[in-house]
PDB file of N, CA and C in Angstrom:
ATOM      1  N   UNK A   1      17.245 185.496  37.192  1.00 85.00           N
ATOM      2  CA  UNK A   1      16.835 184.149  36.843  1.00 85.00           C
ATOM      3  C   UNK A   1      16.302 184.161  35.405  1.00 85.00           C
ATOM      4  N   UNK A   2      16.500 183.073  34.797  1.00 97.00           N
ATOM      5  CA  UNK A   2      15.876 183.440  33.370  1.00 97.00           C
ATOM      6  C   UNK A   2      14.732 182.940  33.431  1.00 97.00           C
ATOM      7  N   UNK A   3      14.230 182.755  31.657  1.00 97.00           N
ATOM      8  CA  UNK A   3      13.022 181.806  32.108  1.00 97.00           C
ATOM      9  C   UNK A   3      12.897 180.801  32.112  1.00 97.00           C
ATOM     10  N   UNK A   4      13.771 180.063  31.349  1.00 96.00           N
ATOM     11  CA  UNK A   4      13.501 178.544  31.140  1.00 96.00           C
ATOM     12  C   UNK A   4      14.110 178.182  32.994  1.00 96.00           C
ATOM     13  N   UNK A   5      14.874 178.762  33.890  1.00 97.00           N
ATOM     14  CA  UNK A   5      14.684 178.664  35.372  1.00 97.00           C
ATOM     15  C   UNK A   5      13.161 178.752  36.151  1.00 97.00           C
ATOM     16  N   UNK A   6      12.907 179.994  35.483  1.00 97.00           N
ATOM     17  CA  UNK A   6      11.668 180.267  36.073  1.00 97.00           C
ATOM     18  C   UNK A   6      10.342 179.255  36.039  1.00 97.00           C
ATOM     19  N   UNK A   7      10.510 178.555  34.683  1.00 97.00           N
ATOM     20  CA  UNK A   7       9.391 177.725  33.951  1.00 97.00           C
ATOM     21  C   UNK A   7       9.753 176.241  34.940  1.00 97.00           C
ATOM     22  N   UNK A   8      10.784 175.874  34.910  1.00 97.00           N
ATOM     23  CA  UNK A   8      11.099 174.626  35.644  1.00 97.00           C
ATOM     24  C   UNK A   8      10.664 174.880  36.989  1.00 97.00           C
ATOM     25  N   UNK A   9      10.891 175.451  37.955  1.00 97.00           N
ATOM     26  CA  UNK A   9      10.519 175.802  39.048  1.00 97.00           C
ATOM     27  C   UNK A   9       8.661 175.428  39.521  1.00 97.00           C
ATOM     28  N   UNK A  10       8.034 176.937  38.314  1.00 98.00           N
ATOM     29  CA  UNK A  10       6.991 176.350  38.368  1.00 98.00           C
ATOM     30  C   UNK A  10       5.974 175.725  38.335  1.00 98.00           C
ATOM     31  N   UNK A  11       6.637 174.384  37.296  1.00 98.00           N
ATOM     32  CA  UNK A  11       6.229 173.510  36.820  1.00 98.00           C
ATOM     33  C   UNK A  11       6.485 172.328  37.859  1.00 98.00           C
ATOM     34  N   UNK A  12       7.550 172.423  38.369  1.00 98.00           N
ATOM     35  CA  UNK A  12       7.670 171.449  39.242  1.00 98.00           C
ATOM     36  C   UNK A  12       6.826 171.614  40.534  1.00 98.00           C
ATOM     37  N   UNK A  13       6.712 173.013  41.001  1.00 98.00           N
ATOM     38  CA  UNK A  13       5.896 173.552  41.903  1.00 98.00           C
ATOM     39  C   UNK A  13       4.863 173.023  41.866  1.00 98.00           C
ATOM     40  N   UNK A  14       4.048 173.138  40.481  1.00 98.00           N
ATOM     41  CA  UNK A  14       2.671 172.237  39.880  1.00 98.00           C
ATOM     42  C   UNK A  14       2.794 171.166  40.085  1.00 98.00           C
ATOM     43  N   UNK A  15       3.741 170.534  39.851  1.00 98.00           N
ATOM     44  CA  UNK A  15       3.592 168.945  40.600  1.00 98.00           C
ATOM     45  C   UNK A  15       3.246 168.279  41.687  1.00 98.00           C
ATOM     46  N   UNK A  16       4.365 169.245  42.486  1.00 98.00           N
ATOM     47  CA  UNK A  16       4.381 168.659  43.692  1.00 98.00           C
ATOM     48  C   UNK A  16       2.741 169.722  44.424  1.00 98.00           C
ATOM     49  N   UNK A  17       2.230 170.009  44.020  1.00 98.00           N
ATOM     50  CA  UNK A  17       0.615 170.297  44.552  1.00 98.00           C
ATOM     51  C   UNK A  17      -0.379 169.244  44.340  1.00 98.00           C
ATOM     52  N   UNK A  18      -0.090 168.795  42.924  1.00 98.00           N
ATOM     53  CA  UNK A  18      -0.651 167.795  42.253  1.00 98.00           C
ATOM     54  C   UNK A  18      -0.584 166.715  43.029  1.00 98.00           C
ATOM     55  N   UNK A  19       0.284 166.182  43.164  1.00 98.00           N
ATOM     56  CA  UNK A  19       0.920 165.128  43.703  1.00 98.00           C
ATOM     57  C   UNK A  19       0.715 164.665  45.796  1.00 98.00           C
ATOM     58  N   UNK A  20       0.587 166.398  45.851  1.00 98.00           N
ATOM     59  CA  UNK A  20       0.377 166.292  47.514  1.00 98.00           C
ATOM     60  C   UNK A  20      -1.558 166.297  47.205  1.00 98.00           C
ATOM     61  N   UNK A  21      -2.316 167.081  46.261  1.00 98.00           N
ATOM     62  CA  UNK A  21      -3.747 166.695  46.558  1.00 98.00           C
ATOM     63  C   UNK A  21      -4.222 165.313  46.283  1.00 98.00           C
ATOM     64  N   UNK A  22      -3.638 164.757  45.265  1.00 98.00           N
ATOM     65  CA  UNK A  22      -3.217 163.139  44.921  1.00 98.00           C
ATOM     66  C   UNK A  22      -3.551 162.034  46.269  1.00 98.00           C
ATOM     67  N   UNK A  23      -2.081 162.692  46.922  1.00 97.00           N
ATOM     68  CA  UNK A  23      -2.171 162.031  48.296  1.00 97.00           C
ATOM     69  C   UNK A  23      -3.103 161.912  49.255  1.00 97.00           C
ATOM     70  N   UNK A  24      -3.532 163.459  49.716  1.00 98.00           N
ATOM     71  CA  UNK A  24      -4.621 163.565  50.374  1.00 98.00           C
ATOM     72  C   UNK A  24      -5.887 162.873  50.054  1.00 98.00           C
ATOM     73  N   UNK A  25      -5.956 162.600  48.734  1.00 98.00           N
ATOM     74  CA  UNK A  25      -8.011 162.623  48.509  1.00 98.00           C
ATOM     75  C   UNK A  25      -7.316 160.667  48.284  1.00 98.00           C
ATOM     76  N   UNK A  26      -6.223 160.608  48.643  1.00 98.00           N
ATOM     77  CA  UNK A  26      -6.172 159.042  48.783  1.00 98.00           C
ATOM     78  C   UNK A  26      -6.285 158.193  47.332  1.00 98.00           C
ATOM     79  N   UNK A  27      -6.132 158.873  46.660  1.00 98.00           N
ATOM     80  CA  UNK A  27      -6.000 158.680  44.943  1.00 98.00           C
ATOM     81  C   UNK A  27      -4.540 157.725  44.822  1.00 98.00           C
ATOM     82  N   UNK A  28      -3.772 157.670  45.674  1.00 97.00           N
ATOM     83  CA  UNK A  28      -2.369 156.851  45.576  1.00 97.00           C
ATOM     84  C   UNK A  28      -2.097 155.776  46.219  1.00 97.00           C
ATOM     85  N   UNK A  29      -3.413 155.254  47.124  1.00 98.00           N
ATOM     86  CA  UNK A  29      -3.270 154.125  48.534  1.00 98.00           C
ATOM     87  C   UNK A  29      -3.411 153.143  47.586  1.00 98.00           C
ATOM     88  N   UNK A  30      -4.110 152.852  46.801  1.00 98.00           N
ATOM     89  CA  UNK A  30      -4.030 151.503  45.859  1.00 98.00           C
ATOM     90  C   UNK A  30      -2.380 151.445  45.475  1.00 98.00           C
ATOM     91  N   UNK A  31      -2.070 152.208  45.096  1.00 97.00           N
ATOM     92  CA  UNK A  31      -0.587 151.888  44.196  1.00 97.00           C
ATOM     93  C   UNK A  31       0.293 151.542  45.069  1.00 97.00           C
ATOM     94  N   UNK A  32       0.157 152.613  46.094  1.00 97.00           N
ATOM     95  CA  UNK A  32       1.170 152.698  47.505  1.00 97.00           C
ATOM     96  C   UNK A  32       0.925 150.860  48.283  1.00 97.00           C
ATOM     97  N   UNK A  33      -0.541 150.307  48.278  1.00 98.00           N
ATOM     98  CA  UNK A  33      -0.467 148.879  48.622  1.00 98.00           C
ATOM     99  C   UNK A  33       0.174 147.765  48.026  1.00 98.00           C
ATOM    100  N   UNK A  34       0.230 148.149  46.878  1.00 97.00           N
ATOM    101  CA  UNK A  34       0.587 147.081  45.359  1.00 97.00           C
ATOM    102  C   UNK A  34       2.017 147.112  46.074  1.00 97.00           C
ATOM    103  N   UNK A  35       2.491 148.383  45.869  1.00 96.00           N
ATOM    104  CA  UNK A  35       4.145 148.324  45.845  1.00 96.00           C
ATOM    105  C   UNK A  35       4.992 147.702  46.821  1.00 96.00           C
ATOM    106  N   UNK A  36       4.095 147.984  48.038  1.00 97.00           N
ATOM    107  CA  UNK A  36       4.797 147.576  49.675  1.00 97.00           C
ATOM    108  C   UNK A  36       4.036 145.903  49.145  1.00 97.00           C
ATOM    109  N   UNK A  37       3.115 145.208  48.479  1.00 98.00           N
ATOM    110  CA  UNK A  37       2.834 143.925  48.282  1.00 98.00           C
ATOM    111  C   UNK A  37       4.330 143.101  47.815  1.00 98.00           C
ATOM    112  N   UNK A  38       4.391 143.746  46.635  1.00 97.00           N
ATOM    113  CA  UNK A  38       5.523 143.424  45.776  1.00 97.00           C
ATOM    114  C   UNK A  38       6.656 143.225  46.734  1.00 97.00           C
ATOM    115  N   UNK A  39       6.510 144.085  47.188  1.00 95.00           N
ATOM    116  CA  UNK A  39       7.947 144.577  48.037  1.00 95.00           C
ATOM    117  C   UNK A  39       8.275 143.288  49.073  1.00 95.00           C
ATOM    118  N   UNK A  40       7.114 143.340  49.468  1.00 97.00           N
ATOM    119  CA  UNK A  40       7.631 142.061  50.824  1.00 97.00           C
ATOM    120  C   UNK A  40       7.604 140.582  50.118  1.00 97.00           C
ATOM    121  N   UNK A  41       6.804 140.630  48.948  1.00 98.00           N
ATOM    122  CA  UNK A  41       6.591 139.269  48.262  1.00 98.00           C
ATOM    123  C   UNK A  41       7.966 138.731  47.241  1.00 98.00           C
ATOM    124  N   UNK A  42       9.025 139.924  47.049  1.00 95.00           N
ATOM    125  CA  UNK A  42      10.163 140.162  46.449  1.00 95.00           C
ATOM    126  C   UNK A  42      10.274 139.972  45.057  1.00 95.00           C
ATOM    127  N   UNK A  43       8.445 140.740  44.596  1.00 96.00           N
ATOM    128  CA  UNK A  43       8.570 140.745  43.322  1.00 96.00           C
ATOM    129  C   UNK A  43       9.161 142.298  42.659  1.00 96.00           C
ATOM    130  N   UNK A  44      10.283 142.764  43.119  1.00 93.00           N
ATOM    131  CA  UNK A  44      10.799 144.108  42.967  1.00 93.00           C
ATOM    132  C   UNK A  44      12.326 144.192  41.964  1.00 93.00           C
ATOM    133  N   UNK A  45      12.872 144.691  42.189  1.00 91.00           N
ATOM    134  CA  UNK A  45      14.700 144.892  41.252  1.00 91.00           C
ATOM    135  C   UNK A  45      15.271 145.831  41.039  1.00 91.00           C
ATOM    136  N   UNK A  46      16.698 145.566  42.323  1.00 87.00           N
ATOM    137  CA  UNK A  46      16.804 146.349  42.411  1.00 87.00           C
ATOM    138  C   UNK A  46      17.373 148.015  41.755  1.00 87.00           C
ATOM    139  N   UNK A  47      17.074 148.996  41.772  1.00 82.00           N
ATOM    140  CA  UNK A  47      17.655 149.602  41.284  1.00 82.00           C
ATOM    141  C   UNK A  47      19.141 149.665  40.552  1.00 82.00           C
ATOM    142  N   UNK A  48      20.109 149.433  41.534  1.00 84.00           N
ATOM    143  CA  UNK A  48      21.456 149.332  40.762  1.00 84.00           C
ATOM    144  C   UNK A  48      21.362 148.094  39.505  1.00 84.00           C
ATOM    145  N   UNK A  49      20.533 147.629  39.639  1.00 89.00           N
ATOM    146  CA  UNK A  49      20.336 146.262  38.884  1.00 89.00           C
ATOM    147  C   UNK A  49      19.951 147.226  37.063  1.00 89.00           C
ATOM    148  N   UNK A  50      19.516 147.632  37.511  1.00 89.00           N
ATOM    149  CA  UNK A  50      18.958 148.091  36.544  1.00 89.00           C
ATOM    150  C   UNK A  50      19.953 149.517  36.036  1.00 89.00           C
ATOM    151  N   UNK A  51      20.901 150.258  36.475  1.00 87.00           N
ATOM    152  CA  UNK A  51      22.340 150.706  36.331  1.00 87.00           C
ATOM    153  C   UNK A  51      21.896 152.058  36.481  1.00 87.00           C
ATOM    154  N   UNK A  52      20.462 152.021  37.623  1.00 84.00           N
ATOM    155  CA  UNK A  52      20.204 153.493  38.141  1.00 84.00           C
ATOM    156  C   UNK A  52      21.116 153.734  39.436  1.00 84.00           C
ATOM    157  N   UNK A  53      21.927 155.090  39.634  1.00 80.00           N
ATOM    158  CA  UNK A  53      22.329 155.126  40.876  1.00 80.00           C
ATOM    159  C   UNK A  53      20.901 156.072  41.704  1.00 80.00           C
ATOM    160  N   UNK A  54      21.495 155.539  43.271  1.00 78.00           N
ATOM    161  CA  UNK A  54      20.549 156.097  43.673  1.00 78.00           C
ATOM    162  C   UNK A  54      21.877 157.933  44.246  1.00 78.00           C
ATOM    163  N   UNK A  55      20.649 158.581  44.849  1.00 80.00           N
ATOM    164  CA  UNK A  55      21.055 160.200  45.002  1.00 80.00           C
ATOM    165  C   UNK A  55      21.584 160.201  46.386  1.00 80.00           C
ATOM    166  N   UNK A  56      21.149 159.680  47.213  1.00 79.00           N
ATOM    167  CA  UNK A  56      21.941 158.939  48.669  1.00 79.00           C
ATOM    168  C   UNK A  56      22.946 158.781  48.527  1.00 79.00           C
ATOM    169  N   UNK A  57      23.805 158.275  47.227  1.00 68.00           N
ATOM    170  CA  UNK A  57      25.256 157.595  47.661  1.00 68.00           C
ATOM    171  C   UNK A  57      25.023 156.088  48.373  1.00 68.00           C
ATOM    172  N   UNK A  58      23.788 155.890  48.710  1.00 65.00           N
ATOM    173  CA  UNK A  58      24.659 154.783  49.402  1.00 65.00           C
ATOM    174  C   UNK A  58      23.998 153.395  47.852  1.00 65.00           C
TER     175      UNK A  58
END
């Protein structure tokens, strides 16, 4: 493996720790409310709209 493999890996590794203690200590429930707000209020757009595909395929 080289390093710039090695470096991505554990950088992303760092994230997703980040991101899961984030979750836990509840640091993300505000944002996570906003979004599902938006969401049902249909202030959202959709992705393809915007000429992102999604990784699903569908």
């Amino acid at each position: 493996m080289e390093f710039s493999e090695l470096l991505e890996e554990f950088l992303a590794d760092q994230w997703d720790k980040e991101i899961e203690a984030d979750i836990l200590a509840g640091r993300l429930d505000a944002a996570g409310k906003r979004a599902d707000s938006d969401f049902v209020a249909g202030r959202v757009i959709p992705l393809d709209a915007l000429g992102i595909e999604r990784k699903d395929g569908r």
